[in-house]
Amino acid sequence: MIRRLFSTSRVLQHENPLGLPRSGAPPQLPRRQRGLPEKRNIKDVRKVIAVSSAKGGVGKSTIAVNLALAFARRGKRSGILDMDIFGPSIPTLLNLSGEPRLSANNQLLPLSNYGIKSMSMGYLVDEKAPVVWRGLMVMKALQQLIHEVEWGGLDVLVLDLPPGTGDTQLTITQQINLDGAVIVSTPQDIALKDAVKGISMFEKVSVPILGMVQNMSVYMCPNCNSSTHIFGSEGVSRVCTEHNIDLLGDVPLDGMICDDADRGKPTVVAEPESSRGKVFMDVADRIGLKIQL
C-alpha cells in the first residue's frame, strides 16, 4: 500500500482535486467530447442507496451510519460514503481518523470500524481545515470519491448526501445507478417543506424513493415516562400519504442516540438490543426487502 500525501495548501488541478496518481483513474475524454453524464455502477458494489434530507440538522448522517451498521449486523458487507465535502460527519460518527492509503491500482482504500467500510473527505483534510473550493473542484472531488475508491466487494453502500437539492445531488443522481433513496425529516413543517423538495428532485431524476424516516418523532421523559411530540407528530406520515410513499420508521428524540453519535459509537453498535437500536434495525430490514438485498 502507498501512503497518499494530501494538502489543501498546494495547488490542485480541477481535474484531480484529491491529488490522486492518474495511472489508476478512469479514462478522461476531452471536454468537448463529453455529453450528458453516463450513469455507472460503483465497482464491486451490489446495491447503492442514498440517504437524503434536503434540510440540514434533522439527523440524516446519524440515521445513515446506523443503517449501514444495521446492514452489517444482518451479515451484509456494508459501507458508507460521506458525500458532504464541506461538512463531513462520518469520521466523527465512526471514531475514525487518518489519511487513507492507496491500493496497487492507485485507488483510495476505505477506513473500517465496527465491521463497515467508509470513505469521507474528512479523512483527507485536517478536521479544523476548511475546504475552500469552488463548484468545479467540488464536483470533480465527488466524482473521485464515487469512482476512485477500492471497496473490495460490498453488498450495500449507503451514500450520506449533504443537505440541499443542488449540484452535488445532481452529480450523484446523474452518475450513479442508485437502487433507491431514503428521505429523512423531522415532523416539523419547516423541515418537511425541504423534504418535499427532495422527494420531487428524486422523482425528476427517476430515482426510486424507498420511503421516509421520521426522526425525533417523540420525546420520552426519563423521569416521568410521559411522551411529548416536540416537533409535531403526524407531519411525515401526512407527506408519505400525499406522495404515496412508505413510512419506514419513527426514530425517537433520545439523548442517548446523540451521546452515542458524539462519542463515535453509534446506537446500533452501542445498544443494539435497546428499543432505539431495534428501530434502526427494523428500518434497515424494510429497506433490504425493497432493494432485494
Short mmCIF file of C-alpha atoms in Angstrom, two decimals:
data_model
loop_
_atom_site.label_atom_id
_atom_site.label_comp_id
_atom_site.label_asym_id
_atom_site.label_seq_id
_atom_site.Cartn_x
_atom_site.Cartn_y
_atom_site.Cartn_z
CA MET A 1 0.00 0.00 0.00
CA ILE A 2 1.16 3.53 -0.79
CA ARG A 3 0.67 6.39 1.63
CA ARG A 4 -1.02 9.32 -0.06
CA LEU A 5 0.16 12.81 0.74
CA PHE A 6 -2.69 15.31 0.63
CA SER A 7 -2.63 19.01 1.43
CA THR A 8 -5.20 21.72 0.85
CA SER A 9 -2.39 24.27 0.72
CA ARG A 10 -0.84 23.05 -2.53
CA VAL A 11 -2.13 23.90 -5.97
CA LEU A 12 -4.55 21.24 -7.19
CA GLN A 13 -5.84 20.68 -10.70
CA HIS A 14 -9.54 20.95 -11.33
CA GLU A 15 -9.47 17.50 -12.94
CA ASN A 16 -7.79 15.93 -9.90
CA PRO A 17 -8.63 17.85 -6.70
CA LEU A 18 -7.79 14.91 -4.42
CA GLY A 19 -4.29 14.71 -5.91
CA LEU A 20 -4.51 11.00 -6.76
CA PRO A 21 -1.99 9.33 -9.09
CA ARG A 22 -3.54 9.18 -12.53
CA SER A 23 -2.45 5.66 -13.53
CA GLY A 24 -5.47 4.11 -11.80
CA ALA A 25 -8.05 6.67 -12.86
CA PRO A 26 -10.84 6.11 -15.38
CA PRO A 27 -10.02 7.50 -18.85
CA GLN A 28 -10.92 11.14 -19.35
CA LEU A 29 -12.46 12.46 -22.55
CA PRO A 30 -11.77 16.00 -23.74
CA ARG A 31 -14.48 18.36 -22.53
CA ARG A 32 -15.88 18.99 -25.99
CA GLN A 33 -16.47 15.25 -26.44
CA ARG A 34 -18.34 14.88 -23.17
CA GLY A 35 -22.10 14.81 -23.45
CA LEU A 36 -24.53 14.25 -20.60
CA PRO A 37 -23.05 12.20 -17.75
CA GLU A 38 -23.47 8.46 -18.20
CA LYS A 39 -24.73 6.53 -15.19
CA ARG A 40 -22.39 3.82 -13.99
CA ASN A 41 -22.35 1.23 -11.27
CA ILE A 42 -19.88 1.70 -8.46
CA LYS A 43 -17.28 -1.02 -8.94
CA ASP A 44 -17.63 -4.08 -6.69
CA VAL A 45 -20.81 -2.76 -5.04
CA ARG A 46 -24.11 -4.64 -5.47
CA LYS A 47 -26.63 -2.15 -4.09
CA VAL A 48 -26.38 1.61 -3.55
CA ILE A 49 -28.88 3.68 -1.57
CA ALA A 50 -28.83 7.43 -0.96
CA VAL A 51 -29.89 8.91 2.38
CA SER A 52 -31.05 12.48 1.90
CA SER A 53 -32.83 15.16 3.86
CA ALA A 54 -32.64 18.35 1.76
CA LYS A 55 -32.77 20.08 5.18
CA GLY A 56 -29.76 20.29 7.48
CA GLY A 57 -29.91 19.42 11.16
CA VAL A 58 -32.51 16.66 11.03
CA GLY A 59 -30.16 13.82 11.95
CA LYS A 60 -29.60 12.40 8.48
CA SER A 61 -25.97 11.35 8.99
CA THR A 62 -26.82 9.62 12.27
CA ILE A 63 -29.59 7.72 10.50
CA ALA A 64 -27.30 6.85 7.56
CA VAL A 65 -24.47 5.45 9.65
CA ASN A 66 -26.84 3.43 11.84
CA LEU A 67 -28.44 1.95 8.72
CA ALA A 68 -25.03 0.93 7.35
CA LEU A 69 -24.20 -0.68 10.70
CA ALA A 70 -27.59 -2.40 10.81
CA PHE A 71 -26.94 -3.97 7.40
CA ALA A 72 -23.61 -5.25 8.73
CA ARG A 73 -25.33 -6.77 11.77
CA ARG A 74 -27.56 -8.65 9.35
CA GLY A 75 -24.45 -10.22 7.84
CA LYS A 76 -24.13 -7.97 4.80
CA ARG A 77 -20.85 -6.49 3.57
CA SER A 78 -21.71 -2.86 4.20
CA GLY A 79 -20.10 0.52 3.63
CA ILE A 80 -20.86 4.22 3.86
CA LEU A 81 -19.67 7.03 1.59
CA ASP A 82 -19.77 10.55 3.02
CA MET A 83 -20.74 12.84 0.14
CA ASP A 84 -20.53 16.07 2.15
CA ILE A 85 -17.34 17.79 1.00
CA PHE A 86 -17.67 20.83 3.28
CA GLY A 87 -19.08 19.31 6.47
CA PRO A 88 -18.25 15.58 6.67
CA SER A 89 -19.68 13.76 9.70
CA ILE A 90 -18.77 10.12 9.16
CA PRO A 91 -15.24 10.29 10.69
CA THR A 92 -16.72 11.51 13.98
CA LEU A 93 -19.63 9.07 13.93
CA LEU A 94 -17.32 6.09 13.30
CA ASN A 95 -14.48 7.35 15.53
CA LEU A 96 -12.04 7.20 12.63
CA SER A 97 -9.19 9.43 11.53
CA GLY A 98 -6.06 9.23 9.45
CA GLU A 99 -5.29 9.51 5.79
CA PRO A 100 -6.41 6.64 3.52
CA ARG A 101 -3.72 4.65 1.78
CA LEU A 102 -3.63 3.80 -1.91
CA SER A 103 -4.07 0.38 -3.44
CA ALA A 104 -1.75 -1.04 -6.07
CA ASN A 105 -4.19 0.41 -8.62
CA ASN A 106 -3.88 3.91 -7.11
CA GLN A 107 -7.38 3.75 -5.67
CA LEU A 108 -8.28 5.07 -2.23
CA LEU A 109 -8.64 2.30 0.37
CA PRO A 110 -11.58 2.75 2.76
CA LEU A 111 -11.14 3.04 6.51
CA SER A 112 -13.06 0.49 8.59
CA ASN A 113 -14.63 0.31 12.03
CA TYR A 114 -17.43 -1.71 13.62
CA GLY A 115 -17.49 -4.03 10.62
CA ILE A 116 -18.22 -1.45 7.89
CA LYS A 117 -16.01 0.32 5.36
CA SER A 118 -16.11 4.08 4.94
CA MET A 119 -14.74 6.93 2.88
CA SER A 120 -15.03 10.65 3.58
CA MET A 121 -13.46 13.96 2.69
CA GLY A 122 -12.91 14.21 6.44
CA TYR A 123 -10.12 11.63 6.14
CA LEU A 124 -8.31 13.69 3.52
CA VAL A 125 -8.10 17.06 5.29
CA ASP A 126 -7.38 18.15 8.84
CA GLU A 127 -10.62 18.31 10.82
CA LYS A 128 -10.06 22.02 11.54
CA ALA A 129 -9.18 22.93 7.94
CA PRO A 130 -11.98 24.35 5.79
CA VAL A 131 -12.39 23.13 2.22
CA VAL A 132 -12.49 26.42 0.31
CA TRP A 133 -13.29 25.20 -3.18
CA ARG A 134 -15.50 26.43 -5.98
CA GLY A 135 -18.11 24.27 -7.65
CA LEU A 136 -15.93 22.68 -10.35
CA MET A 137 -13.41 21.39 -7.80
CA VAL A 138 -16.21 20.07 -5.59
CA MET A 139 -17.90 18.22 -8.44
CA LYS A 140 -14.66 16.60 -9.55
CA ALA A 141 -13.81 15.60 -5.98
CA LEU A 142 -17.22 13.93 -5.75
CA GLN A 143 -16.53 12.00 -8.94
CA GLN A 144 -13.24 10.80 -7.49
CA LEU A 145 -14.88 9.71 -4.23
CA ILE A 146 -17.54 7.88 -6.23
CA HIS A 147 -15.35 6.09 -8.76
CA GLU A 148 -11.80 6.01 -7.34
CA VAL A 149 -12.33 4.10 -4.10
CA GLU A 150 -11.50 0.40 -3.95
CA TRP A 151 -14.36 -1.05 -1.88
CA GLY A 152 -13.22 -4.65 -2.27
CA GLY A 153 -16.74 -6.07 -2.65
CA LEU A 154 -19.82 -4.75 -0.85
CA ASP A 155 -23.41 -5.96 -0.68
CA VAL A 156 -24.66 -2.45 0.05
CA LEU A 157 -23.21 1.06 0.09
CA VAL A 158 -25.01 3.87 1.89
CA LEU A 159 -24.45 7.37 0.48
CA ASP A 160 -24.74 10.09 3.09
CA LEU A 161 -25.81 13.07 0.97
CA PRO A 162 -25.32 16.68 2.10
CA PRO A 163 -28.40 18.89 2.60
CA GLY A 164 -29.97 20.56 -0.41
CA THR A 165 -31.03 19.73 -3.96
CA GLY A 166 -28.21 21.35 -5.93
CA ASP A 167 -25.09 20.43 -7.88
CA THR A 168 -23.91 17.71 -5.51
CA GLN A 169 -27.20 15.83 -5.56
CA LEU A 170 -27.50 16.24 -9.32
CA THR A 171 -23.97 14.92 -9.88
CA ILE A 172 -24.68 11.86 -7.76
CA THR A 173 -28.03 11.04 -9.35
CA GLN A 174 -26.65 11.53 -12.88
CA GLN A 175 -23.51 9.47 -12.42
CA ILE A 176 -24.55 6.53 -10.22
CA ASN A 177 -27.10 3.79 -10.69
CA LEU A 178 -28.98 4.18 -7.43
CA ASP A 179 -31.20 1.41 -6.12
CA GLY A 180 -33.24 3.93 -4.18
CA ALA A 181 -33.34 6.95 -1.90
CA VAL A 182 -34.39 7.35 1.72
CA ILE A 183 -35.67 10.76 2.85
CA VAL A 184 -35.09 11.78 6.48
CA SER A 185 -37.13 14.51 8.14
CA THR A 186 -38.45 15.64 11.47
CA PRO A 187 -42.24 16.09 11.76
CA GLN A 188 -41.85 19.88 11.82
CA ASP A 189 -43.40 21.75 8.88
CA ILE A 190 -40.27 23.82 8.21
CA ALA A 191 -38.25 20.61 7.70
CA LEU A 192 -40.99 18.92 5.70
CA LYS A 193 -41.08 21.73 3.14
CA ASP A 194 -37.49 20.89 2.18
CA ALA A 195 -38.12 17.14 2.41
CA VAL A 196 -40.85 17.52 -0.21
CA LYS A 197 -38.34 19.28 -2.46
CA GLY A 198 -36.04 16.31 -2.02
CA ILE A 199 -38.85 13.93 -2.99
CA SER A 200 -39.52 15.97 -6.12
CA MET A 201 -35.85 16.00 -7.06
CA PHE A 202 -35.52 12.21 -6.91
CA GLU A 203 -38.75 11.81 -8.87
CA LYS A 204 -37.44 14.13 -11.60
CA VAL A 205 -34.21 12.15 -11.98
CA SER A 206 -36.07 8.80 -11.87
CA VAL A 207 -34.54 7.50 -8.65
CA PRO A 208 -36.91 5.19 -6.73
CA ILE A 209 -37.93 6.58 -3.35
CA LEU A 210 -37.81 3.75 -0.83
CA GLY A 211 -39.61 5.76 1.83
CA MET A 212 -39.21 8.31 4.60
CA VAL A 213 -37.78 8.05 8.09
CA GLN A 214 -39.34 10.31 10.72
CA ASN A 215 -36.57 11.39 13.10
CA MET A 216 -37.01 12.98 16.53
CA SER A 217 -40.63 11.88 16.43
CA VAL A 218 -41.35 11.77 20.15
CA TYR A 219 -39.53 12.61 23.37
CA MET A 220 -39.89 10.23 26.29
CA CYS A 221 -39.15 11.85 29.64
CA PRO A 222 -36.70 9.62 31.53
CA ASN A 223 -38.11 10.79 34.87
CA CYS A 224 -41.89 10.55 34.49
CA ASN A 225 -42.08 8.42 31.30
CA SER A 226 -44.51 10.86 29.69
CA SER A 227 -44.25 11.43 25.93
CA THR A 228 -44.09 14.80 24.17
CA HIS A 229 -44.19 15.44 20.43
CA ILE A 230 -41.84 18.42 20.44
CA PHE A 231 -41.74 18.80 16.64
CA GLY A 232 -45.27 17.61 15.94
CA SER A 233 -46.50 14.07 15.45
CA GLU A 234 -48.05 13.36 12.05
CA GLY A 235 -46.05 15.52 9.61
CA VAL A 236 -44.01 12.80 7.93
CA SER A 237 -46.96 10.41 7.83
CA ARG A 238 -49.01 13.08 6.08
CA VAL A 239 -46.32 13.69 3.46
CA CYS A 240 -45.96 9.95 2.87
CA THR A 241 -49.70 9.68 2.25
CA GLU A 242 -49.72 12.71 -0.06
CA HIS A 243 -46.85 11.34 -2.17
CA ASN A 244 -47.80 7.67 -1.98
CA ILE A 245 -44.54 6.58 -0.38
CA ASP A 246 -43.86 4.38 2.64
CA LEU A 247 -43.05 5.46 6.17
CA LEU A 248 -40.04 3.30 7.00
CA GLY A 249 -39.89 4.08 10.70
CA ASP A 250 -40.04 6.52 13.61
CA VAL A 251 -36.82 7.32 15.44
CA PRO A 252 -37.42 8.90 18.85
CA LEU A 253 -35.81 12.07 20.19
CA ASP A 254 -33.50 10.40 22.67
CA GLY A 255 -30.43 11.87 24.31
CA MET A 256 -28.65 8.52 24.18
CA ILE A 257 -28.74 8.48 20.36
CA CYS A 258 -26.97 11.84 20.38
CA ASP A 259 -24.47 10.73 23.04
CA ASP A 260 -23.69 7.54 21.12
CA ALA A 261 -23.07 9.54 17.94
CA ASP A 262 -20.86 12.15 19.64
CA ARG A 263 -18.59 9.52 21.19
CA GLY A 264 -18.19 7.73 17.88
CA LYS A 265 -20.09 4.57 18.81
CA PRO A 266 -23.49 4.73 17.08
CA THR A 267 -26.56 3.23 18.73
CA VAL A 268 -26.65 0.05 16.60
CA VAL A 269 -23.17 -0.74 17.98
CA ALA A 270 -23.52 0.71 21.48
CA GLU A 271 -27.04 -0.55 22.27
CA PRO A 272 -28.20 -2.97 19.57
CA GLU A 273 -30.84 -4.59 21.78
CA SER A 274 -32.33 -1.32 23.06
CA SER A 275 -35.61 -0.02 21.70
CA ARG A 276 -33.61 2.68 19.93
CA GLY A 277 -31.30 0.16 18.29
CA LYS A 278 -34.21 -2.01 17.19
CA VAL A 279 -35.82 0.94 15.40
CA PHE A 280 -32.74 1.26 13.18
CA MET A 281 -32.64 -2.49 12.60
CA ASP A 282 -36.30 -2.51 11.57
CA VAL A 283 -35.79 0.35 9.10
CA ALA A 284 -32.78 -1.43 7.59
CA ASP A 285 -34.82 -4.64 7.25
CA ARG A 286 -37.60 -2.80 5.39
CA ILE A 287 -35.07 -1.19 3.04
CA GLY A 288 -33.37 -4.53 2.47
CA LEU A 289 -36.62 -6.08 1.35
CA LYS A 290 -37.33 -3.22 -1.04
CA ILE A 291 -33.94 -3.43 -2.78
CA GLN A 292 -33.79 -7.24 -2.62
CA LEU A 293 -30.61 -7.18 -0.57
#
